PDB file of C-alpha atoms in Angstrom:
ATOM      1  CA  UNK A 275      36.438 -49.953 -32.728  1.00 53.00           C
ATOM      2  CA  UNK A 276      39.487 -52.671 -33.227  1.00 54.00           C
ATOM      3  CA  UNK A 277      39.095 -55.277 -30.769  1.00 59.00           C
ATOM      4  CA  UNK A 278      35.925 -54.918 -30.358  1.00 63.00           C
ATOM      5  CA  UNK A 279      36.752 -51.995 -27.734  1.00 65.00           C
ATOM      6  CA  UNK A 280      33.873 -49.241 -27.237  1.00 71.00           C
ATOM      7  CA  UNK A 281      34.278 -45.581 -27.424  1.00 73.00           C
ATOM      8  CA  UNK A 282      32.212 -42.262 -27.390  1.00 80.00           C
ATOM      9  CA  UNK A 283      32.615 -39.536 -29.606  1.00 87.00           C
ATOM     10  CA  UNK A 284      30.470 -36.377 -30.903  1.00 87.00           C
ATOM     11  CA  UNK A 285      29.349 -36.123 -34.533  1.00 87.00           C
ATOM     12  CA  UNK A 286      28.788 -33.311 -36.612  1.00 87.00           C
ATOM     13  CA  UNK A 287      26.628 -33.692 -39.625  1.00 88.00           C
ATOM     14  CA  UNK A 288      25.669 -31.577 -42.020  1.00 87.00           C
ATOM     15  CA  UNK A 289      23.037 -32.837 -44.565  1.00 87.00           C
ATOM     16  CA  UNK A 290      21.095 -31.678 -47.389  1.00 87.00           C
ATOM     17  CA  UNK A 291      18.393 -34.072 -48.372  1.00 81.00           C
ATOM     18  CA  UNK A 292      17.783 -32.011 -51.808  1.00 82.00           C
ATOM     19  CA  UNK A 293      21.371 -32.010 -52.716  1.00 87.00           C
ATOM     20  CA  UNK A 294      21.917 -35.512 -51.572  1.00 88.00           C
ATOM     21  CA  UNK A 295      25.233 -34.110 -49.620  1.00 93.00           C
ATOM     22  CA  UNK A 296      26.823 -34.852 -46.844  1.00 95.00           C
ATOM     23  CA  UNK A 297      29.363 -33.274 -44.444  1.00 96.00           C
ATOM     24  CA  UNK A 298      29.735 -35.166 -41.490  1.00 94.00           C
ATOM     25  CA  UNK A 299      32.837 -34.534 -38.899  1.00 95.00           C
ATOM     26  CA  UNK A 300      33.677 -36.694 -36.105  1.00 93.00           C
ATOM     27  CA  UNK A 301      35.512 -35.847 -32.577  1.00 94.00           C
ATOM     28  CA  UNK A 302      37.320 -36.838 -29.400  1.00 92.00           C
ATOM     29  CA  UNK A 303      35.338 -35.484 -26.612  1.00 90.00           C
ATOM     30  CA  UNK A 304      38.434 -33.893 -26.250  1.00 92.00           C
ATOM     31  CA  UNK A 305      37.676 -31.714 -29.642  1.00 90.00           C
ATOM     32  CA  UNK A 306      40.082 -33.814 -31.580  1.00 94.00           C
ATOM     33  CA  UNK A 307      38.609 -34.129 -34.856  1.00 96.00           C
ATOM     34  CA  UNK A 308      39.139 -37.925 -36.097  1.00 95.00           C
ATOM     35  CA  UNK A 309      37.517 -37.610 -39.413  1.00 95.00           C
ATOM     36  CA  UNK A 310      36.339 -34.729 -41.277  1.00 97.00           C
ATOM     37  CA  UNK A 311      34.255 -35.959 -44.552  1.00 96.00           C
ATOM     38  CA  UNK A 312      32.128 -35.081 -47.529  1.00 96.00           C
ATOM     39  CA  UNK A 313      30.255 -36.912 -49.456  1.00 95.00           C
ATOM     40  CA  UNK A 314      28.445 -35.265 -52.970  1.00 92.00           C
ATOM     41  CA  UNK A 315      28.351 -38.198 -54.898  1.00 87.00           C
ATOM     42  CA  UNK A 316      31.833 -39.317 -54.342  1.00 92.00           C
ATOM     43  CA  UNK A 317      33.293 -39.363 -50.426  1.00 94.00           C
ATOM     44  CA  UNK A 318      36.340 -36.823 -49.936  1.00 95.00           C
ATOM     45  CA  UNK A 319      37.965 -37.448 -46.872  1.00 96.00           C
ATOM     46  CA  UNK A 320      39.333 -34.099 -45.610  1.00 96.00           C
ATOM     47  CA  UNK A 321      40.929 -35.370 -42.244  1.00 96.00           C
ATOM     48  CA  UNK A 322      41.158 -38.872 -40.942  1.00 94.00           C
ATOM     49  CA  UNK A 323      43.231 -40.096 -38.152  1.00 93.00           C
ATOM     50  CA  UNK A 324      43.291 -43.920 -37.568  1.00 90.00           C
ATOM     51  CA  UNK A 325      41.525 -46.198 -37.575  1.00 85.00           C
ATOM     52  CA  UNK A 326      38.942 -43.278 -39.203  1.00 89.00           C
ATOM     53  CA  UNK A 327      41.327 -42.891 -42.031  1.00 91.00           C
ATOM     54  CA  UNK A 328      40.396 -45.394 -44.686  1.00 90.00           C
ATOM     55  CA  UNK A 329      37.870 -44.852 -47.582  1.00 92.00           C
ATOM     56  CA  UNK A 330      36.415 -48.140 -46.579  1.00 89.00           C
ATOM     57  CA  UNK A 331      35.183 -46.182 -43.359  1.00 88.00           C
ATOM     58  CA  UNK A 332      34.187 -42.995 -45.217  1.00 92.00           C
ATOM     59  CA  UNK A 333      32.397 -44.705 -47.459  1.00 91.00           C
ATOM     60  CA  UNK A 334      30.522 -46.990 -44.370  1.00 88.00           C
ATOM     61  CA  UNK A 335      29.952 -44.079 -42.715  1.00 89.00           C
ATOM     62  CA  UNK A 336      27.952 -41.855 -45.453  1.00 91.00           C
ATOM     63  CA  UNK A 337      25.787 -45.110 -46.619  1.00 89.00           C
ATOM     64  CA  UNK A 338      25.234 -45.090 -42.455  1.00 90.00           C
ATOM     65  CA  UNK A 339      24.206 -41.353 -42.655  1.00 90.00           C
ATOM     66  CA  UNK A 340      21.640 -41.678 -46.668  1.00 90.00           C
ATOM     67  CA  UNK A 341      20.279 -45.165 -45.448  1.00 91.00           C
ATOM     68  CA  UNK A 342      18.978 -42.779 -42.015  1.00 90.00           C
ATOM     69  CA  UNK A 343      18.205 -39.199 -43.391  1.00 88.00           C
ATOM     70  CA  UNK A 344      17.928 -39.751 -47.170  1.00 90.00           C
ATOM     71  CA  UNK A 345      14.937 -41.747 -48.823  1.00 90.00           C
ATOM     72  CA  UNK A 346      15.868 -45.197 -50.207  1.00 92.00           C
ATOM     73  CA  UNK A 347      17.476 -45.845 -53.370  1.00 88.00           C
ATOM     74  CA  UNK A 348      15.442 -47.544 -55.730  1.00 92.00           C
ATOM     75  CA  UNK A 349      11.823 -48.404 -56.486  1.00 95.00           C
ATOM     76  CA  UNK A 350       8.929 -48.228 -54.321  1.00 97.00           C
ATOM     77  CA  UNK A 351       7.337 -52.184 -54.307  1.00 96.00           C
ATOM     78  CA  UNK A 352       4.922 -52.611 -51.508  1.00 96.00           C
ATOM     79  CA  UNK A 353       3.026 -51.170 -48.934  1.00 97.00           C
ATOM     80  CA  UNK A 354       1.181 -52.327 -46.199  1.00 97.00           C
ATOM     81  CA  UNK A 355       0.260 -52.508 -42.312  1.00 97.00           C
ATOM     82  CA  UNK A 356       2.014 -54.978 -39.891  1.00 95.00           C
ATOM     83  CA  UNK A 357       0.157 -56.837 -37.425  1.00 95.00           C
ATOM     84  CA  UNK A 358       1.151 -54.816 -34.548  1.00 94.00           C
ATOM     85  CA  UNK A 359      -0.260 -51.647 -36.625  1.00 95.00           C
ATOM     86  CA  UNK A 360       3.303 -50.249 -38.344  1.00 96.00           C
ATOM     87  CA  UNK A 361       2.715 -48.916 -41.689  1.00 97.00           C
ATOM     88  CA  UNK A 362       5.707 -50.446 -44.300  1.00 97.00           C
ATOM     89  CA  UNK A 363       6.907 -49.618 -47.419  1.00 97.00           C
ATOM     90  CA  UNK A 364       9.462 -51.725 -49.604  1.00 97.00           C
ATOM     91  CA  UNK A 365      12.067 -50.224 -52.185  1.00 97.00           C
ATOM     92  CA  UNK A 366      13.912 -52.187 -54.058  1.00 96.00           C
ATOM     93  CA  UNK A 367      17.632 -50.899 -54.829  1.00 88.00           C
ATOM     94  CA  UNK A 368      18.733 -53.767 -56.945  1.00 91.00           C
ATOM     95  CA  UNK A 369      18.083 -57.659 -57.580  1.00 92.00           C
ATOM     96  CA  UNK A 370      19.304 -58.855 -54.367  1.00 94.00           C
ATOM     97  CA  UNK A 371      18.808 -55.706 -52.038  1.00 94.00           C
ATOM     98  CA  UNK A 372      15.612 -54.861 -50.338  1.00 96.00           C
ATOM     99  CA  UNK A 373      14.960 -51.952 -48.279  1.00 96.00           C
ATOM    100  CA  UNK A 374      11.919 -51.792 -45.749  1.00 97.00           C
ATOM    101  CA  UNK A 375      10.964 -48.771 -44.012  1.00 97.00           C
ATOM    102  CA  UNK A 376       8.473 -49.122 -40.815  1.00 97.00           C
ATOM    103  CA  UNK A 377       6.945 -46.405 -38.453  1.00 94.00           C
ATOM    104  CA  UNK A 378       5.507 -47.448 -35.560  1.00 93.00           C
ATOM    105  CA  UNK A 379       2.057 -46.669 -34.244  1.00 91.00           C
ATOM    106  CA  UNK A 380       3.630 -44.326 -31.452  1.00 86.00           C
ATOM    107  CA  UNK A 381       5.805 -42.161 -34.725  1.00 86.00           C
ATOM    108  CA  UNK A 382       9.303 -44.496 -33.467  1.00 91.00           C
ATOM    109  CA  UNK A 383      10.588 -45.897 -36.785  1.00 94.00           C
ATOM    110  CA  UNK A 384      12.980 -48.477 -38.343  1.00 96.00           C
ATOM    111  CA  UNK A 385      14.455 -48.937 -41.306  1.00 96.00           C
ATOM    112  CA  UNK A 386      15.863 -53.305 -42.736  1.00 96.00           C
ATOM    113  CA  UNK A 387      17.912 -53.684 -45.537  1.00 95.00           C
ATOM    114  CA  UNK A 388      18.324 -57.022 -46.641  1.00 95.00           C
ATOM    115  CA  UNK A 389      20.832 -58.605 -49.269  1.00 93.00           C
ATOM    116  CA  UNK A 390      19.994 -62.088 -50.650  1.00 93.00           C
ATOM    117  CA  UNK A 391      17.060 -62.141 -48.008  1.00 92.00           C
ATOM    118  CA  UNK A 392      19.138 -61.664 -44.851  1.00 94.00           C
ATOM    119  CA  UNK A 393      19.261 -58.936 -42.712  1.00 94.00           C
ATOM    120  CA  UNK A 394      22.752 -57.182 -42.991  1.00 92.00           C
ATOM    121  CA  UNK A 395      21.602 -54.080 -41.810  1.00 93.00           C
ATOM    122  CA  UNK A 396      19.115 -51.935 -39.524  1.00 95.00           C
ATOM    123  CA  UNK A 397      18.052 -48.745 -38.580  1.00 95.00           C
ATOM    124  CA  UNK A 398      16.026 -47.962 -35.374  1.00 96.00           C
ATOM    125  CA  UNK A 399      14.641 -44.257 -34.083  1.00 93.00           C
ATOM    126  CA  UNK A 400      13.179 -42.978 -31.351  1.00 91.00           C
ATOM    127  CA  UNK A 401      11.504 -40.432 -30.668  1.00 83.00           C
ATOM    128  CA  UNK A 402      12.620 -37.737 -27.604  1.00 72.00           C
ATOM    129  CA  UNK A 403       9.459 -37.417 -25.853  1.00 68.00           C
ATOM    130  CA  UNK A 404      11.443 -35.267 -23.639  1.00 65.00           C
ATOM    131  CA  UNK A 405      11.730 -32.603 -26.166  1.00 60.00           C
ATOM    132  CA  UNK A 406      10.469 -29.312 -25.355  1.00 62.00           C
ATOM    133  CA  UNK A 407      10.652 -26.916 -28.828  1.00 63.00           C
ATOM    134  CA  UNK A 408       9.046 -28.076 -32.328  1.00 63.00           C
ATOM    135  CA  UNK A 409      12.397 -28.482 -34.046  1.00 60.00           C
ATOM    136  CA  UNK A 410      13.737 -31.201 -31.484  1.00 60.00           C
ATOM    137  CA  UNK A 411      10.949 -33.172 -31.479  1.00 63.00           C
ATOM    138  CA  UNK A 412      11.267 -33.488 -35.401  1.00 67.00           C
ATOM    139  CA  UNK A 413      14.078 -35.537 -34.523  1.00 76.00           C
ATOM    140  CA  UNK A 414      14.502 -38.341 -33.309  1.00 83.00           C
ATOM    141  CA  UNK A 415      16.282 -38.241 -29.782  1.00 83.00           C
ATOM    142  CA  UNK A 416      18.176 -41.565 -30.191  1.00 89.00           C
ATOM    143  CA  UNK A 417      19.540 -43.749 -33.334  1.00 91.00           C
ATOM    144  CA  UNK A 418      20.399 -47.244 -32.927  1.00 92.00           C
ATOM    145  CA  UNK A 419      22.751 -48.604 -36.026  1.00 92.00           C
ATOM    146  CA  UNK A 420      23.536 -52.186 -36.348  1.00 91.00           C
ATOM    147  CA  UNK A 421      25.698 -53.981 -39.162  1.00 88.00           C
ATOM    148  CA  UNK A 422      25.509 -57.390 -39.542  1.00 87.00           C
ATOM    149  CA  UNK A 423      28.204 -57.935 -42.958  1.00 78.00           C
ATOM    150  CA  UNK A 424      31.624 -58.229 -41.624  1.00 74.00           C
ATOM    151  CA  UNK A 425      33.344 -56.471 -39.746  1.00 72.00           C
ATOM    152  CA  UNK A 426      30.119 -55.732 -37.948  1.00 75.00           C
ATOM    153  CA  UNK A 427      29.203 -53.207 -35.902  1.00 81.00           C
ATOM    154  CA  UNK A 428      26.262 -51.095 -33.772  1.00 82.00           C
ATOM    155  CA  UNK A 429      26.340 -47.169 -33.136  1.00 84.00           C
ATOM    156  CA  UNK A 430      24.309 -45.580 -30.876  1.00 84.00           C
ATOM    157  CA  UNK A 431      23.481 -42.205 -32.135  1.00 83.00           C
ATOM    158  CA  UNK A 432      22.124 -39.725 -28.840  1.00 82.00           C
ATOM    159  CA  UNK A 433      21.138 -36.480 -30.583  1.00 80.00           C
ATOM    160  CA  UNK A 434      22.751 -33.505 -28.541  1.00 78.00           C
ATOM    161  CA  UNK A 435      21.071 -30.493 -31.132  1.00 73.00           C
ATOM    162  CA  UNK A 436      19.467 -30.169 -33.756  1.00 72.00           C
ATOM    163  CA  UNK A 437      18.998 -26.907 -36.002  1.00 71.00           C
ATOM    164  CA  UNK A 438      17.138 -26.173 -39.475  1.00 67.00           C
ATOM    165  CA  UNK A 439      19.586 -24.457 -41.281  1.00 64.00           C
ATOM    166  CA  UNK A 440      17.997 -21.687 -44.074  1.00 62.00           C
TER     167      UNK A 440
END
């Protein structure tokens, strides 16, 4: 937030990994809804009250939602094991952007994406262990974001539901 202020908020999102869309609302705990967006390879902003207005957001906040439920852009590199037993694999999007995704001997995972070899931005899921039906423990119970590029910023992402829809 501005500042540098915190704030919670619940998210709605709506994805289709075979479509490569994305619907994704977010609201007050109140039930205000800030934003209200849709990405199908362009993002439409619906609704957006400030500072959730701007297509710089919208557009931070779908690349946010592919980099963690969509597989990476680009061409699979490398693979290998870590030395604490994570399986990698490398894609690379472009000259300068490289995207490693890690899962964890214990099924956690993490996704890096680095731009001219720096880490600008990171993925991390856990799994809820405390999940009790098939379809929550497919999900992770807990998402941490963190942006390095200016203006940076870290979301944690606590999953309330989640639902296969048919």
């Amino acid at each position: 937030m501005p500042g540098g202020r915190n704030a919670s908020v619940i998210g709605i999102t709506d994805i289709s990994s075979g479509l490569e869309t994305i619907h994704c609302i977010i609201m007050s705990i109140e039930g205000l809804v800030l934003f209200d967006g849709v990405y199908g390879g362009e993002v439409v902003i619906n609704r957006g009250i400030q500072p959730f207005d701007s297509k710089e957001f919208a557009k931070g906040l779908m690349s946010d939602i592919r980099m963690v439920f969509f597989r990476p852009v680009g061409e699979l590199t490398e693979t290998g094991i870590l030395s604490n037993g994570s399986h990698v694999c490398r894609y690379r999007k472009d000259p300068m952007t490289i995207v490693d995704v890690i899962i964890d001997p214990n099924h956690d995972w993490e996704i890096r994406q680095y731009r001219n070899g720096n880490l600008n931005r990171s993925v991390k899921a856990y799994l809820n262990e405390k999940a009790i039906d098939v379809v929550q423990k497919a999900f992770p119970g807990r998402i941490e974001i963190s942006v390095k590029e200016d203006p940076g910023y870290a979301l944690t992402l606590r999953l309330i539901r989640a639902e296969p829809l048919h």
